[in-house]
Short mmCIF file of C-alpha atoms in Angstrom, two decimals:
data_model
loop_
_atom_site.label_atom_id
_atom_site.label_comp_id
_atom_site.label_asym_id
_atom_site.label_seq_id
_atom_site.Cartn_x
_atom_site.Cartn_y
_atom_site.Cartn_z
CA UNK W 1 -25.31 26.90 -20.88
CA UNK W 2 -22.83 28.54 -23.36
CA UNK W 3 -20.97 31.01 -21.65
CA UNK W 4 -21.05 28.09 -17.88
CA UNK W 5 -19.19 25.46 -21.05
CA UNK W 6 -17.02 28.20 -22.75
CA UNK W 7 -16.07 29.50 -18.74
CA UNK W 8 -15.22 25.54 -18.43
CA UNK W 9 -13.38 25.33 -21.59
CA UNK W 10 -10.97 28.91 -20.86
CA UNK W 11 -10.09 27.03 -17.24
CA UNK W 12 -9.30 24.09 -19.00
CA UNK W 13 -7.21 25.97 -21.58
CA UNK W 14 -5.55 28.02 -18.69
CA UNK W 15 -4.23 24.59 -16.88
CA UNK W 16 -2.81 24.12 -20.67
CA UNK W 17 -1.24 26.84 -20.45
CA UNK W 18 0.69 26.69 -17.54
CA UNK W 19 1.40 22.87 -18.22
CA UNK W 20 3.44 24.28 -21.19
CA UNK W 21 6.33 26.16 -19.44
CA UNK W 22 7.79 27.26 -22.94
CA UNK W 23 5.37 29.16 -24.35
CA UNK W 24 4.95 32.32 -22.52
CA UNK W 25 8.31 32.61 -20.66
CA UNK W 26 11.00 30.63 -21.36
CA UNK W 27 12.12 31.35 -25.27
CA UNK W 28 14.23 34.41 -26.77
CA UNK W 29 11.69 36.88 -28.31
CA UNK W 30 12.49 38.31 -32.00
CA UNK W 31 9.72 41.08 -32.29
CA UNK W 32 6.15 39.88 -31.86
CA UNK W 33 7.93 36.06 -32.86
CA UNK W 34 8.71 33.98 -29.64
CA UNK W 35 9.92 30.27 -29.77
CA UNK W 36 8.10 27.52 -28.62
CA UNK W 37 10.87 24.27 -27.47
CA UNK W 38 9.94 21.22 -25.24
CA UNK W 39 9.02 17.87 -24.32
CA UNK W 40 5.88 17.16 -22.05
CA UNK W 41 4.06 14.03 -20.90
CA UNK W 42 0.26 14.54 -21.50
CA UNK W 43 -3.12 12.84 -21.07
CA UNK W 44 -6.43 14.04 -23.18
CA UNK W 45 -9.49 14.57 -21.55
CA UNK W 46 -13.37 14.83 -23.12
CA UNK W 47 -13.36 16.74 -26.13
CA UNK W 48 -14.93 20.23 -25.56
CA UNK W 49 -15.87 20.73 -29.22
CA UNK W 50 -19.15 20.93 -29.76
CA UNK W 51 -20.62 17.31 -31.06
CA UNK W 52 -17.74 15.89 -29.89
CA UNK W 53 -18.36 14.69 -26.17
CA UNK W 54 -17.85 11.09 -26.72
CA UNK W 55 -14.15 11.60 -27.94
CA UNK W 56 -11.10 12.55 -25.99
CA UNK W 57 -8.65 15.50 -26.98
CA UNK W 58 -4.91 16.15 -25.80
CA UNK W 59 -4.65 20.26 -26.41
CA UNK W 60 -0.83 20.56 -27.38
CA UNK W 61 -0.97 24.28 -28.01
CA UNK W 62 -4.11 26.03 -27.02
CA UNK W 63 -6.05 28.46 -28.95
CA UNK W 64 -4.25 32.43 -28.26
CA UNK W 65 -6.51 34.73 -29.99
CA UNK W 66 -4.44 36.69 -32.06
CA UNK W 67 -1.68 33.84 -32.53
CA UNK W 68 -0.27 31.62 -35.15
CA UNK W 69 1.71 28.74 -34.50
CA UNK W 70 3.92 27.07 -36.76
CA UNK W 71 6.62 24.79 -36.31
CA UNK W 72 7.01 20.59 -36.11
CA UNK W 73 5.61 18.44 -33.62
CA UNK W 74 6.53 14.85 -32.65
CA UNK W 75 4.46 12.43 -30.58
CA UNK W 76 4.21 9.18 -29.01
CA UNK W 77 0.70 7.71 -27.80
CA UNK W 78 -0.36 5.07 -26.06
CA UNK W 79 -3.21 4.62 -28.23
CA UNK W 80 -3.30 5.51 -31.93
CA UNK W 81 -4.48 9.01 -32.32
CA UNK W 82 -5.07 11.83 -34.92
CA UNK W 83 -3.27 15.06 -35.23
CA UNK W 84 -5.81 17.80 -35.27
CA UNK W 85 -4.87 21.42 -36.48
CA UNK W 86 -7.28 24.50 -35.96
CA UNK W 87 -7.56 27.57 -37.80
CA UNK W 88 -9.61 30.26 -36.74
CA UNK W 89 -12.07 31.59 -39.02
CA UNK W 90 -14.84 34.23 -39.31
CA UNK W 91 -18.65 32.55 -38.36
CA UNK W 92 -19.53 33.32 -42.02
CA UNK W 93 -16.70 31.47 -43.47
CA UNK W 94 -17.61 27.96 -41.18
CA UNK W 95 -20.34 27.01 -43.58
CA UNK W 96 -18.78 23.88 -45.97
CA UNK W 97 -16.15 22.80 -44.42
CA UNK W 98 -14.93 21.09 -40.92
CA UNK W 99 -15.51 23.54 -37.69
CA UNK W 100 -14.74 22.98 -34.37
CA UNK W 101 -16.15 25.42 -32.07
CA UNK W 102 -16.66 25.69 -28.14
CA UNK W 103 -19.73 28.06 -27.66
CA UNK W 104 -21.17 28.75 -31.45
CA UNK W 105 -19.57 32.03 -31.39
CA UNK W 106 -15.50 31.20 -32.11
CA UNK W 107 -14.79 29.03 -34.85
CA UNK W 108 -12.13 27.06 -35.81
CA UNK W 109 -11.61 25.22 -39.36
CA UNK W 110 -10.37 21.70 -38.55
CA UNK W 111 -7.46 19.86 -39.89
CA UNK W 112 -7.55 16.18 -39.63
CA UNK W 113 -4.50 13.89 -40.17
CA UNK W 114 -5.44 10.36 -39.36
CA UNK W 115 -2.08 8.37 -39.55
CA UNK W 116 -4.04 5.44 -37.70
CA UNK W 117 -0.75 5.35 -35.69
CA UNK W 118 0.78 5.39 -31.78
CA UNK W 119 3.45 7.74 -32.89
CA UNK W 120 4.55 10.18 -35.82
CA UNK W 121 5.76 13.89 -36.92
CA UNK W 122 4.35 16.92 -38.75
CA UNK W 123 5.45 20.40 -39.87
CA UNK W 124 2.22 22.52 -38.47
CA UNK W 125 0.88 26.16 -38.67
CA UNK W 126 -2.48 26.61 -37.16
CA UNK W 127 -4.28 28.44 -34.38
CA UNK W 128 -4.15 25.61 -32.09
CA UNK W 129 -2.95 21.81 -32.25
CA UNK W 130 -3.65 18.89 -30.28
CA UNK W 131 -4.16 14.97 -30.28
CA UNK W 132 -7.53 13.47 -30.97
CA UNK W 133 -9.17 10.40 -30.43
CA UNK W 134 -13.00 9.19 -31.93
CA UNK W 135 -12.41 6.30 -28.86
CA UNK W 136 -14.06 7.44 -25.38
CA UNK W 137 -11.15 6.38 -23.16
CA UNK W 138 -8.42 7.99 -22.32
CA UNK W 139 -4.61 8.29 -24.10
CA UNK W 140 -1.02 9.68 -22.83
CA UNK W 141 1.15 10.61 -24.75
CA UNK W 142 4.83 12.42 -24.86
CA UNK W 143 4.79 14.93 -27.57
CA UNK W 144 7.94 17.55 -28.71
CA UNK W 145 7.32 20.64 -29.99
CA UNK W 146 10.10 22.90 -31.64
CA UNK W 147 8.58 25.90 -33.57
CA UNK W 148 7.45 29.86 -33.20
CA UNK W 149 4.37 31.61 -32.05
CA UNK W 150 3.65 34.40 -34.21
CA UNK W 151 1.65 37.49 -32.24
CA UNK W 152 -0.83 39.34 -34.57
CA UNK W 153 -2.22 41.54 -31.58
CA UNK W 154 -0.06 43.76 -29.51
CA UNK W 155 -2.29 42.80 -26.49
CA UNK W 156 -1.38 38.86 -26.32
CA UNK W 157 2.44 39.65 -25.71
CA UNK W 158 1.17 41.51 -22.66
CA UNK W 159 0.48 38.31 -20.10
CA UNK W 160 1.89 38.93 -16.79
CA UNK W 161 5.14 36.16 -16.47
CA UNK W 162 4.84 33.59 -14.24
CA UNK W 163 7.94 32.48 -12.00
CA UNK W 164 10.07 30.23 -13.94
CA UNK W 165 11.60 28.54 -10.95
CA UNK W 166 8.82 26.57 -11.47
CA UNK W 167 8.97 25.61 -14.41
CA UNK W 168 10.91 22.65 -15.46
CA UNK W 169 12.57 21.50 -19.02
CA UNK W 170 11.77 18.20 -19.85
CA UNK W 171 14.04 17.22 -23.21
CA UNK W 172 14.05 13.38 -24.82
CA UNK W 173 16.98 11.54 -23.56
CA UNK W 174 18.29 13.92 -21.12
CA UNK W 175 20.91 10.70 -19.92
CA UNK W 176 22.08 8.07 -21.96
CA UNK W 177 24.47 5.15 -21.36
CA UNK W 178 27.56 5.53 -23.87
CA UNK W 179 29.43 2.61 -24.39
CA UNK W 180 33.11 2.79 -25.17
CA UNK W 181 35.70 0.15 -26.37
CA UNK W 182 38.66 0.03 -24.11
CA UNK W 183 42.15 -0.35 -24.79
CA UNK W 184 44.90 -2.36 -23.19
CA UNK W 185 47.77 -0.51 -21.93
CA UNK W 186 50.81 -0.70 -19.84
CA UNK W 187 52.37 1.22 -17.30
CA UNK W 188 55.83 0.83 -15.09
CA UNK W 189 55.00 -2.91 -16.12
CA UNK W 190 51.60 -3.28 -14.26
CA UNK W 191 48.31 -3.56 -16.89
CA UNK W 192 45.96 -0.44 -18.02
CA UNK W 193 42.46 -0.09 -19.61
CA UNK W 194 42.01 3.25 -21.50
CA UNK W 195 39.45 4.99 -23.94
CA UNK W 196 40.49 7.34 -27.03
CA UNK W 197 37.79 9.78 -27.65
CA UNK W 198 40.22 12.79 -29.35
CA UNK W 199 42.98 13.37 -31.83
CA UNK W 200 44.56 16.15 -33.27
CA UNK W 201 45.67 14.12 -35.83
CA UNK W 202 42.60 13.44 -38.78
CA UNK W 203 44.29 10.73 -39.90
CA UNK W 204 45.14 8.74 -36.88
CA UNK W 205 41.66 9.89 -35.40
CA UNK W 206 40.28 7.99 -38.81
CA UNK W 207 42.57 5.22 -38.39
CA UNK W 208 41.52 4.52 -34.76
CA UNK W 209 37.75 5.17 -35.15
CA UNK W 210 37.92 2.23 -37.82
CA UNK W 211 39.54 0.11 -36.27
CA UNK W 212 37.54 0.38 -32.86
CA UNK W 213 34.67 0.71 -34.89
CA UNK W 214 33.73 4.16 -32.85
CA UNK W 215 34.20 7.49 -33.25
CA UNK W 216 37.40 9.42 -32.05
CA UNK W 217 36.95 12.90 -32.96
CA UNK W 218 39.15 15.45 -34.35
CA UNK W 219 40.22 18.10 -32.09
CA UNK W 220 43.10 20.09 -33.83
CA UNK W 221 43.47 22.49 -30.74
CA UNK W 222 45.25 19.35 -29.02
CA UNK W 223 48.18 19.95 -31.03
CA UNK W 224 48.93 23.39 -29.09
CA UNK W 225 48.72 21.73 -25.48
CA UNK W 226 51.11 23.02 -22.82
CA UNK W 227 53.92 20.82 -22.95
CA UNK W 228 53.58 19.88 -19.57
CA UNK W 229 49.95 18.86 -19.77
CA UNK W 230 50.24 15.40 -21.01
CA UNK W 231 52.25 12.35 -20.74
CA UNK W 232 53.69 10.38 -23.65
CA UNK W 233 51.92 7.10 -25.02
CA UNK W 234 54.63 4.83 -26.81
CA UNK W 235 52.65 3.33 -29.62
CA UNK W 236 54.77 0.29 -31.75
CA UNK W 237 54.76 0.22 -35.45
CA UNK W 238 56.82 -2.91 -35.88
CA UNK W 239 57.55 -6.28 -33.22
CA UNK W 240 55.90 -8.77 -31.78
CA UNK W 241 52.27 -8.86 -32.70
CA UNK W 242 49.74 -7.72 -30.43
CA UNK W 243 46.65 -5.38 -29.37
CA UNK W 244 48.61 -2.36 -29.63
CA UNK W 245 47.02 0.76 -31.58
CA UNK W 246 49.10 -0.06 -34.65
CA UNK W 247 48.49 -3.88 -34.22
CA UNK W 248 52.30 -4.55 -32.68
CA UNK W 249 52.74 -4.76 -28.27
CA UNK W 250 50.52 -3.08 -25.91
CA UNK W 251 50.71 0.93 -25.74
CA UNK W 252 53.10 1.99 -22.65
CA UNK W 253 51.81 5.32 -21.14
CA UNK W 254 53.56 6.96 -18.84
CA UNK W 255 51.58 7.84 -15.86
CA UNK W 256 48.37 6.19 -13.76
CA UNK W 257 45.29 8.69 -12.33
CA UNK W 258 47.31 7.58 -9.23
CA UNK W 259 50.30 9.99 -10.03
CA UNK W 260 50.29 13.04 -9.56
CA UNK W 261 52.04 13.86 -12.98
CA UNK W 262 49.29 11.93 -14.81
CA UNK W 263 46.97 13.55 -18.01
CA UNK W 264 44.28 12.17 -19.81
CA UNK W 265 46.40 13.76 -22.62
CA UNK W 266 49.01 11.53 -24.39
CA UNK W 267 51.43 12.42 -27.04
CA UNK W 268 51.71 9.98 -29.17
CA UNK W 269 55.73 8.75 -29.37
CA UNK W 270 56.69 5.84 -32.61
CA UNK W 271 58.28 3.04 -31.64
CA UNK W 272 59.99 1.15 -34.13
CA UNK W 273 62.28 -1.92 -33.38
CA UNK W 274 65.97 -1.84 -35.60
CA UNK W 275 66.97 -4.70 -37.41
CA UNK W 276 68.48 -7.75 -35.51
CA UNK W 277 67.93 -5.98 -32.44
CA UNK W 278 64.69 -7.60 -31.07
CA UNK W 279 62.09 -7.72 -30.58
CA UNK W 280 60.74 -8.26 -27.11
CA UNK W 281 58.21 -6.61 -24.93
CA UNK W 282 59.50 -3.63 -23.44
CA UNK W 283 57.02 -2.56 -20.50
CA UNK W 284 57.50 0.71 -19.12
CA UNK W 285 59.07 4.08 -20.01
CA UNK W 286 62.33 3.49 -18.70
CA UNK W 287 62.26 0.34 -20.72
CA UNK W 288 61.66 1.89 -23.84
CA UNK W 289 64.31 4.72 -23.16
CA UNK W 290 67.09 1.95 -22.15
CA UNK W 291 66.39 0.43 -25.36
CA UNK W 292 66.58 3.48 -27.48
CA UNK W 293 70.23 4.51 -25.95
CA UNK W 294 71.38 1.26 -26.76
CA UNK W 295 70.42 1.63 -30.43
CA UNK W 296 67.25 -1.39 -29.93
CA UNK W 297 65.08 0.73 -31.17
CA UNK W 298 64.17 3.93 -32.77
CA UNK W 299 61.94 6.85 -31.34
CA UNK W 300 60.01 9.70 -33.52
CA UNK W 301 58.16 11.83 -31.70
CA UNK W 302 55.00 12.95 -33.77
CA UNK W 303 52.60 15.74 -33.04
CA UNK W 304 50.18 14.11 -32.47
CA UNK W 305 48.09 14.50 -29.01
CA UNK W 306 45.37 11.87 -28.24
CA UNK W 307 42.82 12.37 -25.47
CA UNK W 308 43.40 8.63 -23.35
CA UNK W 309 41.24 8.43 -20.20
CA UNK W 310 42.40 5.63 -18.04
CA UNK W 311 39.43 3.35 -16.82
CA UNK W 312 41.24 0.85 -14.45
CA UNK W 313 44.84 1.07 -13.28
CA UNK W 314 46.90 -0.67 -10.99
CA UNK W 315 45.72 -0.34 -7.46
CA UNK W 316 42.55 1.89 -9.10
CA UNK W 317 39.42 2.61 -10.86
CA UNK W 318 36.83 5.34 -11.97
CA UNK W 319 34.15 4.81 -9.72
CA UNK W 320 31.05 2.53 -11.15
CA UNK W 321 27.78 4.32 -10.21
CA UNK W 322 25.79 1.91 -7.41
CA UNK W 323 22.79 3.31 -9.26
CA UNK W 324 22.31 2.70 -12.38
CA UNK W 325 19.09 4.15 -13.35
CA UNK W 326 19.62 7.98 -14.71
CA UNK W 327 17.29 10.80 -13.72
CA UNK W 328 17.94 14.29 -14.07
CA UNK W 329 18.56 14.96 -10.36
CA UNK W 330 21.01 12.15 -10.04
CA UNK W 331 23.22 12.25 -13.10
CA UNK W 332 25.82 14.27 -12.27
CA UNK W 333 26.15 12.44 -8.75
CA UNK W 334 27.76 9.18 -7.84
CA UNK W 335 29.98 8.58 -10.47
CA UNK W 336 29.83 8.95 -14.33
CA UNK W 337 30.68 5.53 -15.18
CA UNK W 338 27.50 2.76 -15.14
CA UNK W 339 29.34 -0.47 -16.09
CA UNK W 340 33.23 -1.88 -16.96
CA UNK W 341 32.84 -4.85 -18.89
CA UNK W 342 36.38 -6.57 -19.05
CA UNK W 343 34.86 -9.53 -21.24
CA UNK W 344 33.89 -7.66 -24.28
CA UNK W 345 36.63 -4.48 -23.06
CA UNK W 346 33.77 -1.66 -22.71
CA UNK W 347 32.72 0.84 -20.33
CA UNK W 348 29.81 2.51 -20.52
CA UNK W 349 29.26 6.10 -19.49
CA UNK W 350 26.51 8.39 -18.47
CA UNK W 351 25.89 10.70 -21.68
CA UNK W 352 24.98 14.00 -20.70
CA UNK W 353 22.71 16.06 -23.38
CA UNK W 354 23.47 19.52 -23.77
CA UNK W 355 23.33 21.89 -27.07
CA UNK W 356 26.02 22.88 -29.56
CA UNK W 357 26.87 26.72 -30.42
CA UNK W 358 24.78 25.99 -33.01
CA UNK W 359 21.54 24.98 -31.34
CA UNK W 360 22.37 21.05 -32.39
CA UNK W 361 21.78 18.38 -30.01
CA UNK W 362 25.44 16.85 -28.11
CA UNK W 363 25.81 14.47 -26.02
CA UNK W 364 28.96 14.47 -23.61
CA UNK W 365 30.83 12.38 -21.04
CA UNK W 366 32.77 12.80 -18.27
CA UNK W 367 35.75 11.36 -17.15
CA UNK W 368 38.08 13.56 -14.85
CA UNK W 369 38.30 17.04 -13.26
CA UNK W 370 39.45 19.53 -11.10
CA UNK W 371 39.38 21.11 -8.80
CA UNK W 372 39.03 18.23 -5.69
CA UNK W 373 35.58 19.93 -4.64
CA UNK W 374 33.54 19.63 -7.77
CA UNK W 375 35.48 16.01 -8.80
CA UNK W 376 34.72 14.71 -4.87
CA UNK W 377 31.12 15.62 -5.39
CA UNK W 378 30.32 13.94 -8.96
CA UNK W 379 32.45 10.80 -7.64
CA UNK W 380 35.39 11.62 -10.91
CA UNK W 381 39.06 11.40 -10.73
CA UNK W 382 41.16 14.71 -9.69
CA UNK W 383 43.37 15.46 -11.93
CA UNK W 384 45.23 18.90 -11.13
CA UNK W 385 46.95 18.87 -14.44
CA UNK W 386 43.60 19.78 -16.38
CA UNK W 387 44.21 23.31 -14.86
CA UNK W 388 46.68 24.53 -17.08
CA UNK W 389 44.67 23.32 -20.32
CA UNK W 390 42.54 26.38 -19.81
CA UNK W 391 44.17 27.24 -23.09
CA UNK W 392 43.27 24.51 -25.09
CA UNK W 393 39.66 24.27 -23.74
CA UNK W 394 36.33 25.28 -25.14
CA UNK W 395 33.29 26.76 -22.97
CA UNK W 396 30.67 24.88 -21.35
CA UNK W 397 28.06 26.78 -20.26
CA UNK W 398 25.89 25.50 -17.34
CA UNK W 399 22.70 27.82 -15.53
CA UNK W 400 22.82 28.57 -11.99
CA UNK W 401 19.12 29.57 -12.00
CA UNK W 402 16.30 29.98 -13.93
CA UNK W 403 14.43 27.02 -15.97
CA UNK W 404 14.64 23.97 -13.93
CA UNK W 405 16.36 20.96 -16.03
CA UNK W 406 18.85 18.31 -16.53
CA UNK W 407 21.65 20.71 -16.04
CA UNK W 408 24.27 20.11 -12.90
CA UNK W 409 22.89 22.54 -11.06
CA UNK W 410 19.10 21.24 -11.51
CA UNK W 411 18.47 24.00 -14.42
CA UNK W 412 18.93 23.98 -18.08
CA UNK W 413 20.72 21.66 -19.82
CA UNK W 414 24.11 23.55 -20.81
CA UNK W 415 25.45 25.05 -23.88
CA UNK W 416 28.66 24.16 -25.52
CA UNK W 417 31.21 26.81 -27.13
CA UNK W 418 32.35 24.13 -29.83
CA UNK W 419 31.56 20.84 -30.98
CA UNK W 420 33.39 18.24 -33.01
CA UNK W 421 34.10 19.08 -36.52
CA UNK W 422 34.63 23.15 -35.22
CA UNK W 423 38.60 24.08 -35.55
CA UNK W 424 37.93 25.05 -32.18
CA UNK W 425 36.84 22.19 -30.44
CA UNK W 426 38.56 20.87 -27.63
CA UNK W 427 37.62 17.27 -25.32
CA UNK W 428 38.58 19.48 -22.48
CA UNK W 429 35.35 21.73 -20.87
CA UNK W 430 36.04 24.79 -19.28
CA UNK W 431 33.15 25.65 -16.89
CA UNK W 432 31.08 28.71 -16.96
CA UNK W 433 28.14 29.95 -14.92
CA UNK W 434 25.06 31.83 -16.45
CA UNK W 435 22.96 33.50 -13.80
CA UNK W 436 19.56 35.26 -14.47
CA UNK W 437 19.61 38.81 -13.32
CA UNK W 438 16.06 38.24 -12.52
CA UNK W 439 14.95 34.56 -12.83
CA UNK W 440 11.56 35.70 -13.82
CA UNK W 441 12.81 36.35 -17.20
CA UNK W 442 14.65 33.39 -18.00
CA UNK W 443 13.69 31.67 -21.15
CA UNK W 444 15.35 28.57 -22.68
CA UNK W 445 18.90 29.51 -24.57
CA UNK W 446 20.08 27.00 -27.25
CA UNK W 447 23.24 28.14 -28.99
CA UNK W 448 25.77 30.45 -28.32
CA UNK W 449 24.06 33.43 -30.42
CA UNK W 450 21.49 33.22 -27.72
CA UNK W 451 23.61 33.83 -24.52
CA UNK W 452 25.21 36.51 -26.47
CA UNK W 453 22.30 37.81 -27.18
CA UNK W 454 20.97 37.72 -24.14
CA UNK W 455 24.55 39.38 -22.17
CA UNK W 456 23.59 42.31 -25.08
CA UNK W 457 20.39 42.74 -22.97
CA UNK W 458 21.68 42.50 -20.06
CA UNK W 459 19.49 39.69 -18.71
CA UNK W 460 22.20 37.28 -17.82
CA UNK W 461 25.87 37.23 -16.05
CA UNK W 462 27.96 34.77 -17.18
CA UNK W 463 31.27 34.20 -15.16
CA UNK W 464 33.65 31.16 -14.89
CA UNK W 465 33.15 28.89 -12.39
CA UNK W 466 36.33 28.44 -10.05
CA UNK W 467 36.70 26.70 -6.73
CA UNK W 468 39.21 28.90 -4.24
CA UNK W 469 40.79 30.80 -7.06
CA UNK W 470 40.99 27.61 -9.30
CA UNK W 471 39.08 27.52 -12.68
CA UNK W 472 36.65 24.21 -12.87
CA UNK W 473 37.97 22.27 -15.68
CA UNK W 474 36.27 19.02 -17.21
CA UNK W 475 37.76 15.99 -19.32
CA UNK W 476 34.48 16.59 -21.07
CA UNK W 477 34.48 15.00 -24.92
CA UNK W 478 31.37 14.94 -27.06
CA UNK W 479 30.21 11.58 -28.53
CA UNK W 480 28.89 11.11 -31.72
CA UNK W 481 24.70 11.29 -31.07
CA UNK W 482 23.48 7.58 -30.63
#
């Protein structure tokens, strides 16, 4: 009756197994080390412990003879459960002390936490570790699991790979909805709504983020933009009282997505009215340049560049997503933009989670591209002038195969070069492709370390992604995590 329940217990440990995609295949090995990342949906079944048939057990990571496991695990249960930690331990050492065993031959010491609770976190090392219940009915629960599986014998680093293609990332939050104040704008006289995520300018950035009450980032690589790349954005510092950015008249900008000239990139040019010559609202560029000739007003152009996304133009719009509820097939599709709310002056995007070249959780939006192909498919504004900001772009790296995910391409979730407080970060995404040499191999990659790494090896390609000879570039700035 032993061996038929322990022959139960290793099938039941072998579906386990393969319902956690990370642990054999998917993570960078460091010697007999191999990381353990992800996110899975479970539900607990009988306990197999001996004496403990009338409870149920969720098996988060299985007993691997010759394995310890140690890392932090966070869960969320529909019922409240224990955390249970096994360590295995010689038959003669079982005797005075908590055991959990299958078939009276392997032992395990048992580690109870009883938090009495539906969810909670622990730092772990053990043999095993699971979810446990003293109730007879079933729980589900979502548990996350970042940590290492140490290999004591050679021959447990030995298991035959399975193919990754099927396996699939599942990460917290892959999508969320960002929501953005918006700005009121004019240009060539007709009305604009804009967002300012960027500034190369830490003061201004400061300013702004205060006064919007959310978070423009510092991105000193603006400051080296082509000169052609952006327009101008004539911001008042004196006048007639108003919504402007320094609390005078609107903002003019100078172009619409509609032209063909047009940049989310503005350089920021002062406005400042002379005395007894005005003030009155001056609406467009010309307007403002009339006035300056005639000695109206005074001009200083700063250095300052400011990443300004227009939301609604005249005669135009990003496109609002007809679906609003995010998956991970459908978030890259169909627009980028859930809601515009003109009443409280937000729009809200879809946040896209990737990792930092750190390994640190981002979230990113999108709000223009180009080339037409990639833009026409993900429902975004062209806009040809992102092409020559190659220069002042950082990397986003996106899979073409391997672990199936949130990514664009339905794998992996992508890495980012840079991030916001990095002298090198950049609102601007320039795309590159990581292939698997053999997808069998793939294994999740977190920072930028690890696709070097992993080039080293040989086990990946990593080219940029282009459209007919043009280079796929993203108005791609990272929000602050919600």
């Amino acid at each position: 009756m032993n061996r038929l329940l322990l022959l139960s217990i290793m099938a039941i440990v072998g579906v386990l197994i393969i319902s956690i995609p990370l642990l054999n295949n998917q993570l960078a090995n460091a010697g007999s080390t191999k990381k353990i990342q992800f996110t899975q949906t479970i539900t607990s079944s009988q306990d197999p412990g001996l004496g403990h048939n009338t409870e149920q057990m969720a098996i988060i990571l299985p007993p691997n003879s010759g394995s310890i496991y140690h890392g932090s695990i966070t869960y969320s249960s529909s019922q409240p459960v224990q955390i249970v930690v096994l360590h295995q331990i010689d038959k003669s050492d079982s005797k005075g002390q908590p055991i959990w065993t299958v078939d009276n031959n392997t032992f395990y010491a048992l580690t109870t936490i009883d938090s009495n609770s539906n969810s909670g976190s622990l730092d772990f090392t053990g043999s095993a570790i699971g979810l446990h219940s003293t109730n007879s009915s079933q729980f589900t629960a979502t548990v996350s699991v970042d940590g290492w599986i140490r290999v004591i014998t050679p021959e447990v680093g030995q298991t035959t790979p399975l193919p990754t293609e099927n396996y699939t990332i599942k990460l917290v939050k892959s999508t969320i909805p960002v929501q953005i104040p918006m700005h009121e704008g004019i240009v060539n006289g007709k009305t604009v709504y804009y967002i300012i995520t960027d500034s190369s300018n830490e003061l201004v950035a400061n300013t702004i983020s205060d006064k919007q009450n959310w978070k423009v980032h510092l991105s000193p690589v603006l400051a080296h933009a082509p000169l052609i790349s952006f327009g101008n954005m004539f911001v008042f510092t004196n006048g007639i009282t108003g919504n402007g950015t320094d609390g005078y008249q609107d903002d003019v900008l100078s172009f619409t997505p509609s032209d063909k000239q047009y940049s989310p990139l503005s350089k920021v040019v002062e406005v400042s009215w002379n005395i007894g010559r005005g003030p009155f609202i001056l609406n467009s560029t010309q307007a403002i340049l009339d006035a300056n000739m005639t000695g109206k007003i005074r001009l200083v152009v700063t250095d300052t560049i400011m990443n300004t996304p227009e939301i609604i133009w005249d005669n135009g719009a990003l496109n609002v997503r007809t679906n609003k509820v995010l998956s991970d097939q459908t978030s890259y599709l169909g627009g980028q933009v859930l809601d515009i709310n003109m009443d409280n002056m937000t729009a809200t995007f879809v946040g896209h989670r990737g990792w930092g070249p750190d390994g640190k959780t981002i979230y990113y939006i999108i709000t223009s591209g180009t080339p037409e192909g990639p833009t026409q498919t993900m429902k975004i504004q062209n806009v040809p002038s992102l092409s020559i900001l190659e220069s002042s772009s950082r990397d986003l790296y996106h899979f073409a195969n391997g672990l199936q995910g949130a990514g664009p391409f339905g794998y992996q979730e992508g890495i980012s070069s840079a991030q916001p407080g990095d002298s090198t970060y950049s609102p601007i995404c320039k795309v590159s492709i990581i292939t698997w040499n053999d997808p069998h191999n793939a294994k999740i990659l977190e920072n930028k370390n690890d696709i070097d790494y992993e080039i080293s090896s040989g086990e990946i390609t990593v080219q940029e992604a282009s459209v007919l000879d043009k280079n796929y570039i993203l108005d791609c700035p990272i929000i602050d995590n919600p």
